[in-house]
mmCIF file of C-alpha atoms and ligand atoms in Angstrom:
data_model
loop_
_atom_site.group_PDB
_atom_site.id
_atom_site.type_symbol
_atom_site.label_atom_id
_atom_site.label_comp_id
_atom_site.label_asym_id
_atom_site.label_seq_id
_atom_site.Cartn_x
_atom_site.Cartn_y
_atom_site.Cartn_z
ATOM 1 C CA MET A 24 27.435 10.183 -10.127
ATOM 2 C CA GLN A 25 25.676 11.947 -7.463
ATOM 3 C CA GLN A 26 25.273 8.745 -4.439
ATOM 4 C CA LYS A 27 22.099 7.060 -5.103
ATOM 5 C CA LYS A 28 20.207 8.059 -1.623
ATOM 6 C CA ILE A 29 19.238 5.703 1.522
ATOM 7 C CA ASN A 30 14.951 5.902 0.586
ATOM 8 C CA PHE A 31 12.720 6.142 3.737
ATOM 9 C CA ASN A 32 9.417 7.603 1.993
ATOM 10 C CA ALA A 33 6.430 6.286 2.713
ATOM 11 C CA GLY A 34 5.598 6.811 -1.651
ATOM 12 C CA PRO A 35 7.056 6.758 -4.139
ATOM 13 C CA ALA A 36 8.971 4.149 -1.888
ATOM 14 C CA PRO A 37 12.266 2.942 -3.710
ATOM 15 C CA LEU A 38 11.835 0.416 -6.556
ATOM 16 C CA PRO A 39 14.567 -2.369 -6.085
ATOM 17 C CA ALA A 40 18.208 -2.323 -8.631
ATOM 18 C CA GLU A 41 16.591 -4.385 -10.551
ATOM 19 C CA VAL A 42 13.251 -3.430 -11.848
ATOM 20 C CA LEU A 43 15.009 -0.052 -12.329
ATOM 21 C CA HIS A 44 17.585 -1.380 -13.939
ATOM 22 C CA GLU A 45 14.853 -3.624 -16.872
ATOM 23 C CA ALA A 46 12.620 -0.229 -17.128
ATOM 24 C CA SER A 47 14.978 1.618 -17.547
ATOM 25 C CA LYS A 48 16.187 -0.572 -20.526
ATOM 26 C CA ALA A 49 12.810 -1.051 -21.733
ATOM 27 C CA ILE A 50 12.693 2.269 -21.801
ATOM 28 C CA ARG A 51 15.170 2.395 -25.031
ATOM 29 C CA LYS A 52 13.786 0.088 -25.938
ATOM 30 C CA TYR A 53 11.422 -2.892 -25.552
ATOM 31 C CA LYS A 54 12.252 -6.207 -26.564
ATOM 32 C CA ASP A 55 12.520 -6.856 -30.476
ATOM 33 C CA THR A 56 9.032 -4.364 -30.965
ATOM 34 C CA GLY A 57 11.702 -1.602 -31.966
ATOM 35 C CA LEU A 58 9.135 0.857 -30.056
ATOM 36 C CA SER A 59 10.593 1.865 -26.187
ATOM 37 C CA ILE A 60 7.763 1.079 -23.953
ATOM 38 C CA LEU A 61 6.428 4.259 -23.672
ATOM 39 C CA GLU A 62 6.124 3.632 -27.499
ATOM 40 C CA LEU A 63 4.071 0.484 -27.046
ATOM 41 C CA PRO A 64 0.432 0.038 -27.838
ATOM 42 C CA HIS A 65 -2.208 -0.762 -25.602
ATOM 43 C CA ARG A 66 -3.384 -2.757 -27.606
ATOM 44 C CA GLY A 67 -1.061 -4.176 -28.365
ATOM 45 C CA LYS A 68 -0.205 -7.832 -27.837
ATOM 46 C CA ASP A 69 2.956 -6.983 -25.777
ATOM 47 C CA PHE A 70 0.896 -5.286 -23.750
ATOM 48 C CA LEU A 71 -1.646 -7.805 -23.556
ATOM 49 C CA GLU A 72 1.109 -9.579 -22.194
ATOM 50 C CA ILE A 73 2.316 -7.843 -19.873
ATOM 51 C CA VAL A 74 -1.642 -7.214 -18.444
ATOM 52 C CA GLU A 75 -1.572 -11.079 -18.298
ATOM 53 C CA GLU A 76 1.201 -11.618 -16.912
ATOM 54 C CA CYS A 77 0.569 -9.270 -13.762
ATOM 55 C CA LYS A 78 -2.795 -10.381 -13.355
ATOM 56 C CA ALA A 79 -1.600 -14.063 -12.665
ATOM 57 C CA LEU A 80 1.352 -13.333 -10.631
ATOM 58 C CA VAL A 81 -0.969 -11.754 -9.087
ATOM 59 C CA LYS A 82 -3.427 -14.473 -8.757
ATOM 60 C CA GLU A 83 -0.540 -16.719 -7.343
ATOM 61 C CA LEU A 84 1.697 -14.416 -5.223
ATOM 62 C CA CYS A 85 -2.770 -13.541 -3.280
ATOM 63 C CA GLY A 86 -3.367 -17.294 -3.226
ATOM 64 C CA ILE A 87 -6.680 -16.124 -5.545
ATOM 65 C CA GLY A 88 -8.274 -18.403 -8.269
ATOM 66 C CA ASP A 89 -10.314 -17.544 -11.068
ATOM 67 C CA ALA A 90 -13.194 -16.730 -9.123
ATOM 68 C CA TYR A 91 -10.935 -13.062 -8.808
ATOM 69 C CA GLU A 92 -10.426 -10.186 -11.055
ATOM 70 C CA VAL A 93 -6.998 -8.270 -11.779
ATOM 71 C CA LEU A 94 -7.740 -4.946 -12.585
ATOM 72 C CA TRP A 95 -4.814 -2.134 -13.529
ATOM 73 C CA MET A 96 -7.077 1.355 -12.602
ATOM 74 C CA GLN A 97 -5.481 4.639 -13.151
ATOM 75 C CA GLY A 98 -6.121 7.207 -10.222
ATOM 76 C CA GLY A 99 -4.110 5.218 -7.532
ATOM 77 C CA GLY A 100 -6.248 5.150 -4.454
ATOM 78 C CA ARG A 101 -8.089 8.108 -4.072
ATOM 79 C CA MET A 102 -10.294 6.209 -6.838
ATOM 80 C CA GLN A 103 -10.658 3.833 -5.465
ATOM 81 C CA PHE A 104 -12.379 5.811 -2.693
ATOM 82 C CA CYS A 105 -14.463 6.937 -4.966
ATOM 83 C CA MET A 106 -15.044 4.142 -7.214
ATOM 84 C CA ILE A 107 -16.164 1.432 -4.457
ATOM 85 C CA PRO A 108 -18.380 4.049 -3.640
ATOM 86 C CA MET A 109 -19.915 3.906 -6.889
ATOM 87 C CA ASN A 110 -19.696 0.930 -7.241
ATOM 88 C CA PHE A 111 -22.227 -0.559 -4.540
ATOM 89 C CA LEU A 112 -23.243 1.924 -1.992
ATOM 90 C CA PRO A 113 -27.153 1.986 -2.815
ATOM 91 C CA SER A 114 -28.644 4.980 -3.047
ATOM 92 C CA GLY A 115 -30.385 4.578 -0.038
ATOM 93 C CA GLY A 116 -27.812 1.814 1.583
ATOM 94 C CA SER A 117 -25.142 2.379 3.873
ATOM 95 C CA ALA A 118 -21.978 1.241 4.270
ATOM 96 C CA GLY A 119 -19.425 0.437 7.498
ATOM 97 C CA TYR A 120 -16.167 1.980 7.609
ATOM 98 C CA ILE A 121 -13.793 1.235 10.365
ATOM 99 C CA ASP A 122 -11.538 4.737 11.281
ATOM 100 C CA SER A 123 -8.526 4.018 11.676
ATOM 101 C CA GLY A 124 -6.761 5.978 10.418
ATOM 102 C CA ARG A 125 -6.545 9.516 7.566
ATOM 103 C CA TRP A 126 -6.594 7.069 5.261
ATOM 104 C CA ALA A 127 -9.422 5.681 6.459
ATOM 105 C CA GLU A 128 -11.748 8.413 7.271
ATOM 106 C CA GLU A 129 -11.252 9.985 3.581
ATOM 107 C CA ALA A 130 -12.157 7.086 1.887
ATOM 108 C CA LEU A 131 -15.392 6.708 4.037
ATOM 109 C CA GLU A 132 -15.205 11.319 4.172
ATOM 110 C CA TYR A 133 -15.935 10.020 -0.429
ATOM 111 C CA ALA A 134 -18.815 7.553 0.235
ATOM 112 C CA THR A 135 -21.083 9.889 2.337
ATOM 113 C CA HIS A 136 -20.688 11.513 -1.530
ATOM 114 C CA TYR A 137 -22.794 7.962 -2.468
ATOM 115 C CA GLY A 138 -25.031 6.461 0.522
ATOM 116 C CA GLY A 139 -25.389 5.998 4.415
ATOM 117 C CA VAL A 140 -22.109 5.715 6.042
ATOM 118 C CA GLU A 141 -21.554 4.007 9.519
ATOM 119 C CA ILE A 142 -18.581 4.603 11.025
ATOM 120 C CA LEU A 143 -18.061 0.565 12.912
ATOM 121 C CA ALA A 144 -15.267 1.692 14.467
ATOM 122 C CA THR A 145 -12.379 4.986 15.255
ATOM 123 C CA SER A 146 -10.098 5.208 17.354
ATOM 124 C CA LYS A 147 -9.299 8.943 16.021
ATOM 125 C CA GLN A 148 -9.570 10.198 19.424
ATOM 126 C CA SER A 149 -5.406 8.815 20.101
ATOM 127 C CA ASN A 150 -4.400 10.318 17.161
ATOM 128 C CA TYR A 151 -5.141 6.885 15.482
ATOM 129 C CA SER A 152 -2.069 5.828 18.401
ATOM 130 C CA ARG A 153 -4.251 2.259 18.153
ATOM 131 C CA LEU A 154 -6.396 0.136 15.653
ATOM 132 C CA PRO A 155 -9.471 0.752 16.583
ATOM 133 C CA ALA A 156 -11.459 -2.517 18.694
ATOM 134 C CA TRP A 157 -12.935 -4.132 15.752
ATOM 135 C CA PRO A 158 -17.719 -4.007 16.230
ATOM 136 C CA SER A 159 -18.368 -7.235 17.895
ATOM 137 C CA ILE A 160 -22.258 -6.829 15.803
ATOM 138 C CA VAL A 161 -21.558 -5.372 12.272
ATOM 139 C CA SER A 162 -25.372 -5.717 10.295
ATOM 140 C CA ASP A 163 -26.060 -7.975 7.859
ATOM 141 C CA ALA A 164 -28.080 -4.888 5.839
ATOM 142 C CA LEU A 165 -24.626 -3.072 5.060
ATOM 143 C CA ALA A 166 -23.756 -3.292 1.142
ATOM 144 C CA TYR A 167 -19.610 -3.497 2.435
ATOM 145 C CA VAL A 168 -17.183 -3.232 5.481
ATOM 146 C CA HIS A 169 -14.556 -1.149 4.576
ATOM 147 C CA PHE A 170 -10.925 -1.121 6.642
ATOM 148 C CA THR A 171 -7.057 -0.079 5.964
ATOM 149 C CA THR A 172 -4.634 -2.711 6.464
ATOM 150 C CA ASN A 173 -1.482 -0.737 7.099
ATOM 151 C CA ASN A 174 -1.902 3.076 8.513
ATOM 152 C CA THR A 175 0.752 4.383 6.528
ATOM 153 C CA ILE A 176 1.294 8.018 8.502
ATOM 154 C CA TYR A 177 0.684 6.679 11.627
ATOM 155 C CA GLY A 178 2.644 3.547 11.576
ATOM 156 C CA THR A 179 -0.523 0.836 13.097
ATOM 157 C CA GLN A 180 -1.236 -2.765 11.271
ATOM 158 C CA CYS A 181 -4.351 -5.070 11.334
ATOM 159 C CA HIS A 182 -2.377 -8.820 11.939
ATOM 160 C CA HIS A 183 -5.732 -10.990 12.360
ATOM 161 C CA MET A 184 -8.312 -10.767 9.954
ATOM 162 C CA PRO A 185 -11.916 -9.131 10.691
ATOM 163 C CA GLU A 186 -15.196 -11.465 10.429
ATOM 164 C CA THR A 187 -17.897 -10.177 8.758
ATOM 165 C CA ARG A 188 -20.672 -12.224 6.837
ATOM 166 C CA VAL A 189 -21.352 -8.859 4.686
ATOM 167 C CA PRO A 190 -18.078 -8.186 2.245
ATOM 168 C CA LEU A 191 -15.588 -7.030 3.383
ATOM 169 C CA ILE A 192 -12.788 -5.523 1.071
ATOM 170 C CA ALA A 193 -9.813 -3.739 2.285
ATOM 171 C CA ASP A 194 -7.854 -0.269 1.221
ATOM 172 C CA MET A 195 -4.037 -2.329 1.652
ATOM 173 C CA SER A 196 -2.421 0.577 -0.091
ATOM 174 C CA SER A 197 0.488 0.379 1.943
ATOM 175 C CA ASP A 198 1.322 -3.425 2.480
ATOM 176 C CA ILE A 199 0.001 -5.719 0.154
ATOM 177 C CA LEU A 200 2.233 -8.212 -0.132
ATOM 178 C CA SER A 201 4.554 -7.291 2.400
ATOM 179 C CA CYS A 202 3.229 -10.465 4.547
ATOM 180 C CA HIS A 203 1.073 -14.430 4.335
ATOM 181 C CA ARG A 204 -1.761 -13.205 3.991
ATOM 182 C CA ASP A 205 -5.608 -14.770 3.547
ATOM 183 C CA TYR A 206 -6.708 -13.126 0.522
ATOM 184 C CA THR A 207 -9.266 -14.901 -0.238
ATOM 185 C CA ARG A 208 -11.515 -13.416 2.736
ATOM 186 C CA TYR A 209 -11.756 -10.384 1.080
ATOM 187 C CA SER A 210 -14.252 -9.982 -1.655
ATOM 188 C CA LEU A 211 -12.817 -6.748 -2.851
ATOM 189 C CA PHE A 212 -9.238 -5.303 -2.453
ATOM 190 C CA TYR A 213 -6.904 -3.102 -3.756
ATOM 191 C CA ALA A 214 -3.325 -1.166 -3.124
ATOM 192 C CA ALA A 215 -2.300 1.678 -4.482
ATOM 193 C CA VAL A 216 0.801 0.896 -6.390
ATOM 194 C CA GLN A 217 3.419 3.269 -5.028
ATOM 195 C CA LYS A 218 5.104 1.623 -2.257
ATOM 196 C CA ASN A 219 5.014 -2.440 -3.070
ATOM 197 C CA LEU A 220 4.033 -2.660 -6.352
ATOM 198 C CA GLY A 221 5.642 -0.249 -8.336
ATOM 199 C CA ALA A 222 5.118 3.144 -9.482
ATOM 200 C CA ALA A 223 2.543 6.383 -8.203
ATOM 201 C CA GLY A 224 -0.534 6.379 -9.967
ATOM 202 C CA LEU A 225 -2.276 3.134 -10.788
ATOM 203 C CA ALA A 226 -3.823 1.201 -7.569
ATOM 204 C CA MET A 227 -4.061 -2.293 -8.499
ATOM 205 C CA VAL A 228 -8.158 -2.942 -7.828
ATOM 206 C CA VAL A 229 -8.090 -7.193 -7.221
ATOM 207 C CA ILE A 230 -12.281 -8.227 -7.744
ATOM 208 C CA ARG A 231 -14.001 -11.336 -6.330
ATOM 209 C CA LYS A 232 -16.057 -11.977 -9.575
ATOM 210 C CA ASP A 233 -19.560 -12.293 -7.450
ATOM 211 C CA MET A 234 -18.891 -8.431 -6.646
ATOM 212 C CA LEU A 235 -20.053 -7.420 -10.056
ATOM 213 C CA GLY A 236 -24.189 -8.906 -9.788
ATOM 214 C CA ARG A 237 -24.278 -6.170 -6.964
ATOM 215 C CA ILE A 238 -22.931 -2.868 -9.467
ATOM 216 C CA SER A 239 -26.777 -1.265 -8.972
ATOM 217 C CA ARG A 240 -26.076 2.631 -9.898
ATOM 218 C CA SER A 241 -25.518 3.183 -14.276
ATOM 219 C CA LEU A 242 -21.914 4.708 -14.352
ATOM 220 C CA PRO A 243 -20.338 6.106 -17.430
ATOM 221 C CA PRO A 244 -18.272 3.221 -17.947
ATOM 222 C CA MET A 245 -14.438 4.919 -17.128
ATOM 223 C CA MET A 246 -16.590 4.008 -13.519
ATOM 224 C CA SER A 247 -17.671 1.133 -13.969
ATOM 225 C CA PHE A 248 -15.207 -2.232 -12.365
ATOM 226 C CA LYS A 249 -17.964 -4.930 -14.643
ATOM 227 C CA GLU A 250 -17.656 -2.494 -17.508
ATOM 228 C CA GLN A 251 -13.558 -2.384 -16.507
ATOM 229 C CA VAL A 252 -13.487 -5.937 -16.011
ATOM 230 C CA LYS A 253 -15.388 -6.495 -19.561
ATOM 231 C CA GLU A 254 -12.410 -4.066 -21.301
ATOM 232 C CA ASN A 255 -9.615 -5.852 -19.121
ATOM 233 C CA SER A 256 -8.240 -2.152 -17.179
ATOM 234 C CA ILE A 257 -7.765 -1.227 -21.194
ATOM 235 C CA LEU A 258 -11.322 0.947 -21.833
ATOM 236 C CA ASN A 259 -9.032 3.859 -22.116
ATOM 237 C CA THR A 260 -5.409 4.341 -23.513
ATOM 238 C CA ALA A 261 -4.210 2.270 -20.072
ATOM 239 C CA ASN A 262 -0.826 3.652 -18.647
ATOM 240 C CA VAL A 263 1.196 1.075 -20.195
ATOM 241 C CA PHE A 264 4.511 2.087 -18.532
ATOM 242 C CA GLY A 265 2.924 1.848 -14.953
ATOM 243 C CA VAL A 266 1.488 -1.040 -15.616
ATOM 244 C CA PHE A 267 5.570 -2.777 -16.987
ATOM 245 C CA VAL A 268 6.864 -1.389 -13.619
ATOM 246 C CA SER A 269 4.405 -2.763 -11.965
ATOM 247 C CA LEU A 270 5.272 -6.371 -13.328
ATOM 248 C CA LEU A 271 8.929 -6.128 -12.888
ATOM 249 C CA MET A 272 8.182 -5.627 -9.555
ATOM 250 C CA LEU A 273 5.622 -8.048 -9.355
ATOM 251 C CA ARG A 274 8.469 -10.456 -11.051
ATOM 252 C CA TRP A 275 10.842 -9.550 -8.165
ATOM 253 C CA THR A 276 8.566 -10.050 -5.745
ATOM 254 C CA LYS A 277 7.885 -13.561 -7.093
ATOM 255 C CA GLU A 278 11.279 -14.138 -6.870
ATOM 256 C CA LYS A 279 12.481 -13.950 -3.737
ATOM 257 C CA GLY A 280 9.286 -15.393 -2.574
ATOM 258 C CA ILE A 281 6.346 -13.559 0.288
ATOM 259 C CA ASP A 282 8.268 -16.054 2.999
ATOM 260 C CA ALA A 283 11.551 -13.910 2.802
ATOM 261 C CA ILE A 284 10.373 -11.089 1.942
ATOM 262 C CA GLU A 285 8.047 -11.418 5.349
ATOM 263 C CA LYS A 286 10.608 -12.985 7.292
ATOM 264 C CA GLU A 287 13.857 -9.903 6.248
ATOM 265 C CA ASN A 288 10.551 -7.494 6.830
ATOM 266 C CA ARG A 289 10.305 -9.045 10.433
ATOM 267 C CA LYS A 290 13.802 -7.976 10.707
ATOM 268 C CA LYS A 291 14.048 -5.167 9.731
ATOM 269 C CA ALA A 292 11.318 -3.730 11.942
ATOM 270 C CA HIS A 293 12.053 -5.150 15.072
ATOM 271 C CA MET A 294 15.989 -3.790 14.999
ATOM 272 C CA LEU A 295 14.652 -0.393 14.110
ATOM 273 C CA TYR A 296 11.751 -1.085 16.663
ATOM 274 C CA GLU A 297 14.147 -2.173 19.017
ATOM 275 C CA ALA A 298 15.740 0.840 19.318
ATOM 276 C CA ILE A 299 13.389 3.106 19.250
ATOM 277 C CA ASP A 300 12.267 1.667 22.555
ATOM 278 C CA HIS A 301 15.191 1.603 24.429
ATOM 279 C CA SER A 302 16.058 4.685 23.140
ATOM 280 C CA PRO A 303 16.751 7.956 25.868
ATOM 281 C CA VAL A 304 15.924 10.051 22.995
ATOM 282 C CA PHE A 305 13.180 8.173 21.215
ATOM 283 C CA THR A 306 9.350 7.060 21.526
ATOM 284 C CA ALA A 307 7.551 5.533 18.967
ATOM 285 C CA HIS A 308 3.877 6.819 18.851
ATOM 286 C CA VAL A 309 2.415 2.592 18.677
ATOM 287 C CA GLN A 310 2.577 1.608 21.856
ATOM 288 C CA GLU A 311 0.260 -1.149 22.150
ATOM 289 C CA LYS A 312 3.371 -3.674 20.123
ATOM 290 C CA ALA A 313 0.706 -6.049 18.624
ATOM 291 C CA HIS A 314 -0.916 -2.923 16.778
ATOM 292 C CA ARG A 315 2.655 -2.447 15.217
ATOM 293 C CA SER A 316 2.765 -1.239 11.812
ATOM 294 C CA LEU A 317 5.584 -3.643 9.556
ATOM 295 C CA MET A 318 6.352 -1.230 6.888
ATOM 296 C CA ASN A 319 5.739 2.647 9.062
ATOM 297 C CA VAL A 320 7.430 3.145 11.754
ATOM 298 C CA CYS A 321 6.378 6.806 13.227
ATOM 299 C CA PHE A 322 8.463 7.927 16.544
ATOM 300 C CA THR A 323 9.056 11.390 17.947
ATOM 301 C CA ALA A 324 12.067 12.097 18.999
ATOM 302 C CA ASN A 325 12.196 14.062 23.287
ATOM 303 C CA THR A 326 13.123 18.167 22.468
ATOM 304 C CA LEU A 327 12.707 19.271 18.869
ATOM 305 C CA GLU A 328 15.898 19.754 19.224
ATOM 306 C CA ASN A 329 17.006 17.138 18.961
ATOM 307 C CA GLU A 330 14.087 16.729 15.923
ATOM 308 C CA LYS A 331 16.080 18.769 13.796
ATOM 309 C CA ALA A 332 19.529 17.726 14.310
ATOM 310 C CA PHE A 333 18.672 13.948 13.618
ATOM 311 C CA ILE A 334 16.928 15.629 10.490
ATOM 312 C CA ALA A 335 19.873 16.693 9.501
ATOM 313 C CA LEU A 336 22.121 13.632 11.084
ATOM 314 C CA CYS A 337 20.459 11.323 8.010
ATOM 315 C CA ASP A 338 20.686 14.714 5.471
ATOM 316 C CA LYS A 339 24.580 14.652 6.262
ATOM 317 C CA ASN A 340 23.752 10.467 5.282
ATOM 318 C CA ASN A 341 22.579 10.370 2.743
ATOM 319 C CA ILE A 342 19.870 9.264 4.219
ATOM 320 C CA THR A 343 16.131 10.961 2.739
ATOM 321 C CA GLY A 344 12.456 11.089 3.470
ATOM 322 C CA ILE A 345 12.777 10.057 7.457
ATOM 323 C CA LYS A 346 10.584 13.565 8.546
ATOM 324 C CA GLY A 347 6.941 12.373 10.431
ATOM 325 C CA HIS A 348 3.569 13.317 8.331
ATOM 326 C CA ARG A 349 2.058 16.320 9.913
ATOM 327 C CA PHE A 350 -0.613 14.710 12.170
ATOM 328 C CA VAL A 351 1.999 13.285 13.711
ATOM 329 C CA GLY A 352 4.908 14.847 14.087
ATOM 330 C CA GLY A 353 8.495 14.016 14.822
ATOM 331 C CA PHE A 354 9.923 10.894 12.131
ATOM 332 C CA ARG A 355 8.059 8.257 10.105
ATOM 333 C CA VAL A 356 10.397 5.027 8.368
ATOM 334 C CA SER A 357 9.079 3.359 5.813
ATOM 335 C CA LEU A 358 10.525 -0.590 5.445
ATOM 336 C CA TYR A 359 8.291 -1.478 2.933
ATOM 337 C CA ASN A 360 9.808 -4.336 0.524
ATOM 338 C CA ALA A 361 12.891 -3.195 -1.655
ATOM 339 C CA VAL A 362 14.199 -1.577 1.825
ATOM 340 C CA SER A 363 17.436 -3.639 2.238
ATOM 341 C CA LEU A 364 17.726 -4.495 5.203
ATOM 342 C CA GLU A 365 21.349 -3.180 5.797
ATOM 343 C CA ASP A 366 20.215 0.221 5.653
ATOM 344 C CA VAL A 367 18.027 -0.370 8.169
ATOM 345 C CA GLU A 368 20.481 -1.706 9.704
ATOM 346 C CA PHE A 369 22.882 1.860 8.707
ATOM 347 C CA LEU A 370 19.702 3.745 10.489
ATOM 348 C CA VAL A 371 19.545 1.627 13.841
ATOM 349 C CA GLU A 372 23.584 2.219 14.054
ATOM 350 C CA LEU A 373 23.055 5.964 12.935
ATOM 351 C CA ILE A 374 20.658 6.265 15.788
ATOM 352 C CA GLY A 375 23.126 4.695 18.505
ATOM 353 C CA LYS A 376 25.716 7.307 17.446
ATOM 354 C CA PHE A 377 22.593 9.923 17.507
ATOM 355 C CA GLU A 378 22.287 9.232 20.507
ATOM 356 C CA LYS A 379 25.688 8.944 22.673
ATOM 357 C CA LYS A 380 26.334 11.915 20.840
HETATM 358 N N1 LIG B 639 -4.279 4.144 1.140
HETATM 359 C C1 LIG B 639 -3.707 4.287 2.530
HETATM 360 C C2 LIG B 639 -3.238 3.567 3.205
HETATM 361 C C3 LIG B 639 -2.484 5.580 1.717
HETATM 362 O O1 LIG B 639 -0.910 5.114 2.365
HETATM 363 C C4 LIG B 639 -2.166 6.269 0.829
HETATM 364 C C5 LIG B 639 -1.591 6.653 -0.029
HETATM 365 N N2 LIG B 639 -0.042 7.444 0.580
HETATM 366 C C6 LIG B 639 -3.844 6.051 -0.906
HETATM 367 C C7 LIG B 639 -4.543 5.484 -0.093
HETATM 368 C C8 LIG B 639 -4.232 6.926 -1.725
HETATM 369 O O2 LIG B 639 -2.821 6.460 -2.498
HETATM 370 P P1 LIG B 639 -3.313 7.425 -3.902
HETATM 371 O O3 LIG B 639 -1.896 9.351 -2.971
HETATM 372 O O4 LIG B 639 -2.480 6.729 -5.265
HETATM 373 O O5 LIG B 639 -4.201 8.301 -3.961
#
C-alpha cells in the first residue's frame, strides 16, 4: 500500500489517524445500530445524540454557555457569506467589513447583494501581506462588523481581538480551536470545517441567541438562522457523516486540550518561520512578525528555478500541498491542528538540505 503523504494543504486539511480510523469503522458499522453511519436516519435518536454531543463539546471548548446556539450548516464557508447579510443586514442598512484578504473580500462582495457595505479597513494595497489597522471609530449605526481571524491565502492572523459596540461577527474557518480565544466577544462566529473541524462541505455556526431577534428580512427556512435553530440543524436531510466526522475532531481536540494544541502550533510555526527568516533562498510573505499566522506560512523562493526545484524535492520526499495560492505564488505550508511536529521538523530539515545544495 502506498505510504500516506505528509499533507500541508490549506484545506481539506489532514485529519488525525484516530479520526480516520473511527470514521472508517463507522462506515462499516455504526455502534449497535446494524447500519453504516452513511445509512443512519437523520431524524433518529442516534444522530440526535451526535448533534447534542457536538454542541456540548463546542460550548465547552469555546468556553461559551447557554447564551449561544451551535449549528451545523451545509454549503461550507461561502454559504455563511450569504446567510449572514441575508439575516442581519437589513436592506437600507449598512454593515462594516474588514478587508484583510481574499476571503474577507469575498464575504463583503456577497453582502452587497443585501444592503450597504462599509469597508472599515483594508490591506489590499500591500497584497494583504499585513493586517489592516483596526479603525479607530466604528459607527454604532452599523448592523454588524465582520472580520476574518486568519487569512488562509496570505498567512496573516489577528492575535488581538478588536473592540466594537456593534455585534462582532468572525470567520474563523482557518484557525478555529487552534489557540485560546475569548469567544464570548463574538455575537456570531463560524468556520468552514475542512481545516480544524472535519470534512469539507459543512460550516459550524455559533450564534448568540439575542441575535435571532435582529432578523427582519423574510427568508425561506433553509436560509433563516431562526428556523435552523428551531429545527436543531436538522431542517433538511442532514449531512450525518460530515457532522459525525466533526464530532470525532471535537473529541480529538478535547482529548489533546487547547493548551497543548496551542503550544504545539506555536512551536511548529516558530520552527518554520525561523528557518525561512534565516534562509538565503526563501522569504516570508508576511514580514511583520505580530501579523504572522500560526496556521498558514506563506513564502517565496529567490528564483523560479529554486521554486520549481523545491516543489520537486518535496514531491520526492512524499510531501504534498505546499504550493502557494496563485494570488501570492511561492509556497504555503498549512500547520493546522492535526499536522504533527515531526512533519514540520522533517520539512525544516529538507529546507536546510535544499539550501546546502
Ligand atoms: N473563509 C476562509 C478563511 C477560508 O479559508 C475559506 C476556504 N479556504 C473559506 C472561507 C471558504 O470556505 P468554503 O470553500 O467552504 O466555501
